[in-house]
């Protein structure tokens, strides 16, 4: 039987999951765009544990299902990249040898400068990778679709350098094989720290929303079908209201309700079981997503967060720095901002 899983990407063969078919198709469609002319360069954004990495993998499978081997698809992650000097984007260059190894199964020599870095994405007629691919599994004569996960974990100047170069590739697509690009992280807009303004004004963004009430009901419906144990609508509704559909937290409460605080085979998971589970989650159960939300709420906008508990007239504005920050990291929801966040 499958089970609830709340840390890392969900595997629908192992875990209860929501298909989110329209979202996956939207992501894949943006990356492919016009198969003959080019796809889009855009960001995929949402707070932590909302399914961004899962969406990346599902979009890749959807593109491969629909287009076969028409595209080369690569996935990188900047999670482990550490720059000793955040103000020196050049420190990122040596990392690309291992990043391309993980994405494409090859290990080119680290580029000496950013001009040489751009040649990694050139088409067959001059690309460094093209020569390597002839010896392995193809060439960049095929269009390239690239996902870069945890992109905004990089320092601002490194982000600025990369998005500027990606923008140049977008504007000179005939010279480069980069067909579609998805930069995955918490922020919807990248490059805003640049002194020149946002250099990535060709970008669009795709927000990964939380689960709807229907999707939460679907998850617990899967559990009931496979386990034979009943979960009352009251308990399912309470999970949604407490989490507002945040996927990582929904699945965490699913874990607690169906394992540690499960009353046992033949017994119903009802409102009373939910109350016991919720109190334990507040007082004694550790959860990294909750700890992260508390940390984000405390600094540097604690005063604004406290105001949300005492005032109901605080307007939501994405241009207000505190409001934008708390929204992007998942502390507040714009749909509830008129009701004190």
Tab-separated table of C-alpha atoms in Angstrom:
chain	number	residue	atom	x	y	z
A	1	UNK	CA	0.000	0.000	0.000
A	2	UNK	CA	1.175	3.543	-0.711
A	3	UNK	CA	1.694	6.055	2.069
A	4	UNK	CA	1.834	9.802	2.754
A	5	UNK	CA	5.247	11.364	2.120
A	6	UNK	CA	6.159	14.899	3.186
A	7	UNK	CA	9.901	15.323	2.561
A	8	UNK	CA	11.287	15.624	-0.947
A	9	UNK	CA	9.573	14.905	-4.276
A	10	UNK	CA	6.630	12.534	-4.260
A	11	UNK	CA	6.737	9.274	-6.233
A	12	UNK	CA	3.169	8.468	-7.261
A	13	UNK	CA	3.962	4.751	-7.376
A	14	UNK	CA	5.046	4.824	-3.730
A	15	UNK	CA	3.118	7.734	-2.226
A	16	UNK	CA	-0.368	9.196	-2.273
A	17	UNK	CA	-0.219	12.049	-4.762
A	18	UNK	CA	-2.258	14.517	-6.754
A	19	UNK	CA	-1.751	14.287	-10.523
A	20	UNK	CA	-2.088	18.071	-11.132
A	21	UNK	CA	-2.358	17.269	-14.838
A	22	UNK	CA	-3.208	20.768	-16.055
A	23	UNK	CA	-0.259	22.304	-14.149
A	24	UNK	CA	2.169	19.724	-15.565
A	25	UNK	CA	0.859	20.301	-19.087
A	26	UNK	CA	1.105	24.058	-18.665
A	27	UNK	CA	4.739	23.788	-17.565
A	28	UNK	CA	5.674	21.397	-20.372
A	29	UNK	CA	3.796	23.540	-22.886
A	30	UNK	CA	5.687	26.683	-21.902
A	31	UNK	CA	9.046	24.928	-22.193
A	32	UNK	CA	8.274	23.505	-25.626
A	33	UNK	CA	6.380	26.536	-26.927
A	34	UNK	CA	6.607	26.324	-30.690
A	35	UNK	CA	8.625	23.150	-31.309
A	36	UNK	CA	9.995	24.610	-34.533
A	37	UNK	CA	10.907	28.088	-33.263
A	38	UNK	CA	11.526	27.885	-29.534
A	39	UNK	CA	10.017	27.649	-26.079
A	40	UNK	CA	9.936	30.092	-23.198
A	41	UNK	CA	12.456	31.052	-20.545
A	42	UNK	CA	10.629	31.426	-17.259
A	43	UNK	CA	10.645	30.853	-13.507
A	44	UNK	CA	8.802	28.168	-11.569
A	45	UNK	CA	8.253	29.529	-8.086
A	46	UNK	CA	6.575	28.674	-4.802
A	47	UNK	CA	7.505	28.448	-1.100
A	48	UNK	CA	9.400	25.425	0.201
A	49	UNK	CA	7.743	21.987	0.063
A	50	UNK	CA	5.117	23.007	-2.497
A	51	UNK	CA	6.115	20.572	-5.234
A	52	UNK	CA	8.448	22.597	-7.484
A	53	UNK	CA	10.965	19.781	-7.935
A	54	UNK	CA	8.144	17.258	-8.423
A	55	UNK	CA	6.705	19.488	-11.153
A	56	UNK	CA	10.107	19.635	-12.857
A	57	UNK	CA	10.302	15.844	-13.062
A	58	UNK	CA	6.693	15.493	-14.210
A	59	UNK	CA	7.143	18.128	-16.931
A	60	UNK	CA	10.191	16.262	-18.196
A	61	UNK	CA	8.218	13.015	-18.382
A	62	UNK	CA	5.375	14.799	-20.173
A	63	UNK	CA	7.731	16.260	-22.788
A	64	UNK	CA	9.405	12.895	-23.333
A	65	UNK	CA	6.004	11.195	-23.592
A	66	UNK	CA	4.772	13.648	-26.195
A	67	UNK	CA	7.943	14.345	-28.182
A	68	UNK	CA	10.138	11.298	-27.640
A	69	UNK	CA	13.822	12.126	-28.149
A	70	UNK	CA	13.191	15.319	-30.088
A	71	UNK	CA	14.710	17.363	-27.251
A	72	UNK	CA	17.743	16.968	-25.018
A	73	UNK	CA	16.439	17.576	-21.482
A	74	UNK	CA	18.779	18.383	-18.618
A	75	UNK	CA	18.186	19.052	-14.928
A	76	UNK	CA	20.675	20.899	-12.723
A	77	UNK	CA	20.487	21.887	-9.063
A	78	UNK	CA	22.316	24.797	-7.452
A	79	UNK	CA	21.565	23.515	-3.952
A	80	UNK	CA	25.113	22.368	-3.223
A	81	UNK	CA	26.899	25.247	-4.951
A	82	UNK	CA	28.847	27.405	-2.497
A	83	UNK	CA	30.760	30.564	-3.465
A	84	UNK	CA	33.392	31.783	-1.002
A	85	UNK	CA	32.952	35.329	-2.255
A	86	UNK	CA	29.285	36.096	-3.010
A	87	UNK	CA	30.353	39.215	-4.904
A	88	UNK	CA	32.426	37.202	-7.388
A	89	UNK	CA	30.250	35.390	-9.952
A	90	UNK	CA	33.418	34.008	-11.557
A	91	UNK	CA	33.667	31.534	-8.654
A	92	UNK	CA	30.664	29.785	-10.177
A	93	UNK	CA	32.538	28.813	-13.373
A	94	UNK	CA	34.441	25.791	-11.945
A	95	UNK	CA	31.144	24.280	-10.780
A	96	UNK	CA	29.837	23.781	-14.315
A	97	UNK	CA	31.976	20.724	-14.923
A	98	UNK	CA	30.068	18.734	-12.291
A	99	UNK	CA	26.757	20.467	-13.057
A	100	UNK	CA	26.936	19.341	-16.694
A	101	UNK	CA	28.000	15.878	-15.580
A	102	UNK	CA	24.805	15.599	-13.516
A	103	UNK	CA	22.588	17.090	-16.224
A	104	UNK	CA	23.981	15.423	-19.347
A	105	UNK	CA	26.282	12.609	-18.259
A	106	UNK	CA	29.434	14.329	-19.499
A	107	UNK	CA	32.123	16.359	-17.757
A	108	UNK	CA	33.571	19.220	-19.841
A	109	UNK	CA	36.567	21.241	-18.740
A	110	UNK	CA	35.455	24.188	-16.578
A	111	UNK	CA	35.056	27.307	-18.749
A	112	UNK	CA	37.822	29.859	-18.275
A	113	UNK	CA	35.482	32.850	-18.528
A	114	UNK	CA	31.836	33.680	-19.237
A	115	UNK	CA	32.389	34.003	-22.967
A	116	UNK	CA	33.628	30.419	-23.038
A	117	UNK	CA	30.683	29.440	-20.808
A	118	UNK	CA	28.234	30.565	-23.487
A	119	UNK	CA	29.844	28.191	-25.986
A	120	UNK	CA	28.546	25.304	-23.877
A	121	UNK	CA	25.094	26.121	-25.238
A	122	UNK	CA	25.970	26.756	-28.876
A	123	UNK	CA	24.524	24.656	-31.636
A	124	UNK	CA	26.475	21.935	-33.367
A	125	UNK	CA	28.417	24.175	-35.660
A	126	UNK	CA	30.648	25.508	-32.873
A	127	UNK	CA	29.619	24.267	-29.463
A	128	UNK	CA	32.097	22.655	-27.128
A	129	UNK	CA	29.435	20.267	-25.849
A	130	UNK	CA	28.512	19.398	-29.419
A	131	UNK	CA	31.950	17.880	-29.941
A	132	UNK	CA	31.632	15.896	-26.733
A	133	UNK	CA	28.135	14.720	-27.555
A	134	UNK	CA	29.338	13.233	-30.842
A	135	UNK	CA	31.330	10.783	-28.735
A	136	UNK	CA	28.449	9.946	-26.410
A	137	UNK	CA	24.749	10.190	-27.194
A	138	UNK	CA	23.968	12.861	-29.757
A	139	UNK	CA	24.660	16.531	-30.478
A	140	UNK	CA	23.172	19.906	-29.701
A	141	UNK	CA	21.664	19.786	-33.151
A	142	UNK	CA	18.690	18.737	-31.080
A	143	UNK	CA	17.054	21.562	-29.113
A	144	UNK	CA	17.928	21.737	-25.421
A	145	UNK	CA	15.422	22.130	-22.581
A	146	UNK	CA	17.058	22.976	-19.274
A	147	UNK	CA	15.732	23.011	-15.697
A	148	UNK	CA	17.844	24.689	-12.997
A	149	UNK	CA	16.530	23.884	-9.531
A	150	UNK	CA	17.262	25.952	-6.391
A	151	UNK	CA	18.377	28.749	-8.694
A	152	UNK	CA	17.740	31.612	-6.290
A	153	UNK	CA	19.950	30.004	-3.653
A	154	UNK	CA	22.805	31.611	-5.596
A	155	UNK	CA	24.122	35.042	-4.537
A	156	UNK	CA	22.429	38.003	-6.280
A	157	UNK	CA	25.436	38.875	-8.441
A	158	UNK	CA	25.713	35.319	-9.720
A	159	UNK	CA	21.999	35.325	-10.517
A	160	UNK	CA	22.408	38.639	-12.304
A	161	UNK	CA	25.272	37.314	-14.424
A	162	UNK	CA	23.474	34.119	-15.412
A	163	UNK	CA	20.107	35.643	-16.243
A	164	UNK	CA	21.803	38.346	-18.310
A	165	UNK	CA	23.578	35.700	-20.374
A	166	UNK	CA	20.446	33.578	-20.688
A	167	UNK	CA	18.590	36.665	-21.903
A	168	UNK	CA	21.228	37.209	-24.579
A	169	UNK	CA	20.808	33.599	-25.683
A	170	UNK	CA	17.062	34.096	-25.877
A	171	UNK	CA	17.526	37.140	-28.104
A	172	UNK	CA	20.008	35.256	-30.344
A	173	UNK	CA	18.242	31.935	-30.473
A	174	UNK	CA	19.494	31.067	-33.936
A	175	UNK	CA	23.012	30.675	-32.498
A	176	UNK	CA	22.135	28.637	-29.428
A	177	UNK	CA	20.521	25.281	-28.793
A	178	UNK	CA	18.760	26.409	-25.593
A	179	UNK	CA	15.125	25.927	-26.627
A	180	UNK	CA	13.400	26.281	-23.233
A	181	UNK	CA	14.598	27.230	-19.754
A	182	UNK	CA	12.967	26.925	-16.327
A	183	UNK	CA	14.643	28.561	-13.312
A	184	UNK	CA	13.159	27.053	-10.169
A	185	UNK	CA	13.054	28.709	-6.770
A	186	UNK	CA	11.101	30.822	-4.295
A	187	UNK	CA	11.227	34.123	-6.121
A	188	UNK	CA	8.954	34.945	-9.049
A	189	UNK	CA	11.196	37.690	-10.461
A	190	UNK	CA	14.945	37.288	-10.893
A	191	UNK	CA	17.643	39.846	-11.526
A	192	UNK	CA	15.910	42.638	-9.603
A	193	UNK	CA	19.083	43.211	-7.588
A	194	UNK	CA	20.899	44.296	-10.716
A	195	UNK	CA	21.926	47.946	-10.910
A	196	UNK	CA	20.678	47.881	-14.486
A	197	UNK	CA	17.213	46.740	-13.493
A	198	UNK	CA	15.903	43.258	-14.236
A	199	UNK	CA	18.005	41.838	-17.080
A	200	UNK	CA	15.638	38.932	-17.543
A	201	UNK	CA	12.652	40.849	-18.864
A	202	UNK	CA	11.934	38.081	-21.336
A	203	UNK	CA	10.831	35.851	-18.485
A	204	UNK	CA	7.393	34.633	-17.541
A	205	UNK	CA	6.610	32.926	-14.270
A	206	UNK	CA	4.654	29.848	-13.282
A	207	UNK	CA	3.399	29.702	-9.715
A	208	UNK	CA	2.965	26.288	-8.086
A	209	UNK	CA	-0.173	26.748	-5.962
A	210	UNK	CA	-1.137	24.887	-2.839
A	211	UNK	CA	-3.626	22.044	-2.964
A	212	UNK	CA	-7.269	22.908	-3.344
A	213	UNK	CA	-9.811	21.445	-0.921
A	214	UNK	CA	-10.808	18.956	-3.617
A	215	UNK	CA	-7.192	17.839	-4.017
A	216	UNK	CA	-6.821	17.305	-0.264
A	217	UNK	CA	-10.036	15.259	-0.301
A	218	UNK	CA	-8.626	13.280	-3.239
A	219	UNK	CA	-5.472	12.406	-1.268
A	220	UNK	CA	-7.402	11.104	1.701
A	221	UNK	CA	-9.811	9.363	-0.654
A	222	UNK	CA	-6.843	7.416	-2.057
A	223	UNK	CA	-5.837	6.440	1.469
A	224	UNK	CA	-9.340	5.242	2.308
A	225	UNK	CA	-9.570	3.194	-0.902
A	226	UNK	CA	-6.244	1.446	-0.346
A	227	UNK	CA	-6.358	1.007	3.433
A	228	UNK	CA	-10.054	0.377	3.951
A	229	UNK	CA	-10.003	2.781	6.901
A	230	UNK	CA	-12.491	5.663	7.038
A	231	UNK	CA	-11.451	9.292	7.457
A	232	UNK	CA	-14.339	11.634	8.213
A	233	UNK	CA	-14.986	14.763	6.115
A	234	UNK	CA	-14.556	16.734	9.344
A	235	UNK	CA	-10.979	15.524	9.747
A	236	UNK	CA	-10.116	16.079	6.084
A	237	UNK	CA	-11.592	19.580	6.172
A	238	UNK	CA	-9.601	20.382	9.302
A	239	UNK	CA	-6.370	19.373	7.557
A	240	UNK	CA	-7.140	21.761	4.719
A	241	UNK	CA	-8.100	24.650	6.999
A	242	UNK	CA	-5.006	24.254	9.178
A	243	UNK	CA	-2.601	24.086	6.234
A	244	UNK	CA	-4.459	26.106	3.587
A	245	UNK	CA	-3.430	23.340	1.209
A	246	UNK	CA	0.352	23.733	1.631
A	247	UNK	CA	1.406	20.399	0.055
A	248	UNK	CA	4.256	19.531	2.435
A	249	UNK	CA	2.119	20.207	5.497
A	250	UNK	CA	-0.946	18.410	4.102
A	251	UNK	CA	1.142	15.283	3.556
A	252	UNK	CA	2.817	15.659	6.953
A	253	UNK	CA	-0.558	15.679	8.702
A	254	UNK	CA	-1.535	12.757	6.463
A	255	UNK	CA	1.516	10.901	7.800
A	256	UNK	CA	0.682	11.668	11.428
A	257	UNK	CA	-3.006	10.835	11.137
A	258	UNK	CA	-2.478	7.536	9.333
A	259	UNK	CA	0.552	6.275	11.273
A	260	UNK	CA	1.622	7.655	14.647
A	261	UNK	CA	-1.808	8.900	15.775
A	262	UNK	CA	-3.890	6.366	13.882
A	263	UNK	CA	-6.434	4.887	16.373
A	264	UNK	CA	-5.973	1.470	14.765
A	265	UNK	CA	-7.483	-0.858	12.158
A	266	UNK	CA	-11.256	-0.800	12.052
A	267	UNK	CA	-11.450	2.581	13.819
A	268	UNK	CA	-12.337	5.849	12.163
A	269	UNK	CA	-9.964	8.795	11.860
A	270	UNK	CA	-12.358	11.521	12.994
A	271	UNK	CA	-12.389	14.986	14.505
A	272	UNK	CA	-11.188	13.727	17.879
A	273	UNK	CA	-8.163	12.040	16.276
A	274	UNK	CA	-7.488	15.248	14.377
A	275	UNK	CA	-7.532	17.311	17.594
A	276	UNK	CA	-5.033	14.983	19.250
A	277	UNK	CA	-2.803	15.064	16.165
A	278	UNK	CA	-2.990	18.845	15.775
A	279	UNK	CA	-2.080	19.501	19.412
A	280	UNK	CA	0.871	17.137	19.110
A	281	UNK	CA	1.974	18.883	15.919
A	282	UNK	CA	1.909	22.237	17.699
A	283	UNK	CA	3.703	21.131	20.865
A	284	UNK	CA	5.842	18.030	20.350
A	285	UNK	CA	6.283	17.061	16.682
A	286	UNK	CA	9.237	18.436	14.703
A	287	UNK	CA	8.683	19.584	11.134
A	288	UNK	CA	11.313	21.393	9.074
A	289	UNK	CA	8.760	23.272	6.974
A	290	UNK	CA	7.087	24.721	10.054
A	291	UNK	CA	10.434	25.616	11.623
A	292	UNK	CA	11.412	27.342	8.385
A	293	UNK	CA	8.135	29.307	8.293
A	294	UNK	CA	8.647	30.425	11.898
A	295	UNK	CA	12.173	31.559	11.083
A	296	UNK	CA	10.996	33.475	8.010
A	297	UNK	CA	8.206	35.113	10.017
A	298	UNK	CA	10.573	36.276	12.747
A	299	UNK	CA	13.155	37.994	10.611
A	300	UNK	CA	13.248	40.718	9.463
A	301	UNK	CA	9.523	41.482	9.499
A	302	UNK	CA	8.321	40.241	12.890
A	303	UNK	CA	6.504	43.504	13.632
A	304	UNK	CA	4.423	43.158	10.487
A	305	UNK	CA	3.610	39.531	11.282
A	306	UNK	CA	2.414	40.453	14.767
A	307	UNK	CA	0.233	43.202	13.273
A	308	UNK	CA	-1.570	40.559	11.225
A	309	UNK	CA	-2.928	39.049	14.440
A	310	UNK	CA	-4.354	42.327	15.706
A	311	UNK	CA	-5.513	44.217	12.610
A	312	UNK	CA	-7.882	43.283	9.819
A	313	UNK	CA	-7.337	46.330	7.615
A	314	UNK	CA	-3.814	45.677	6.343
A	315	UNK	CA	-3.897	45.722	2.524
A	316	UNK	CA	-1.895	43.265	0.466
A	317	UNK	CA	0.593	44.837	-1.962
A	318	UNK	CA	3.277	42.911	-3.813
A	319	UNK	CA	5.239	46.188	-3.949
A	320	UNK	CA	5.499	46.388	-0.164
A	321	UNK	CA	8.797	44.695	0.693
A	322	UNK	CA	7.537	43.012	3.862
A	323	UNK	CA	4.371	41.805	2.151
A	324	UNK	CA	6.186	40.481	-0.896
A	325	UNK	CA	8.775	38.663	1.231
A	326	UNK	CA	6.250	36.996	3.538
A	327	UNK	CA	4.064	35.973	0.608
A	328	UNK	CA	6.890	34.470	-1.441
A	329	UNK	CA	8.192	32.383	1.473
A	330	UNK	CA	4.690	31.135	2.334
A	331	UNK	CA	3.985	32.942	5.619
A	332	UNK	CA	0.941	34.836	4.298
A	333	UNK	CA	-1.497	34.279	1.474
A	334	UNK	CA	-2.724	37.128	-0.697
A	335	UNK	CA	-6.188	35.620	-0.867
A	336	UNK	CA	-6.528	36.180	2.869
A	337	UNK	CA	-4.632	39.460	3.158
A	338	UNK	CA	-7.804	41.539	3.461
A	339	UNK	CA	-8.646	39.458	6.492
A	340	UNK	CA	-5.355	40.037	8.282
A	341	UNK	CA	-3.244	37.673	6.162
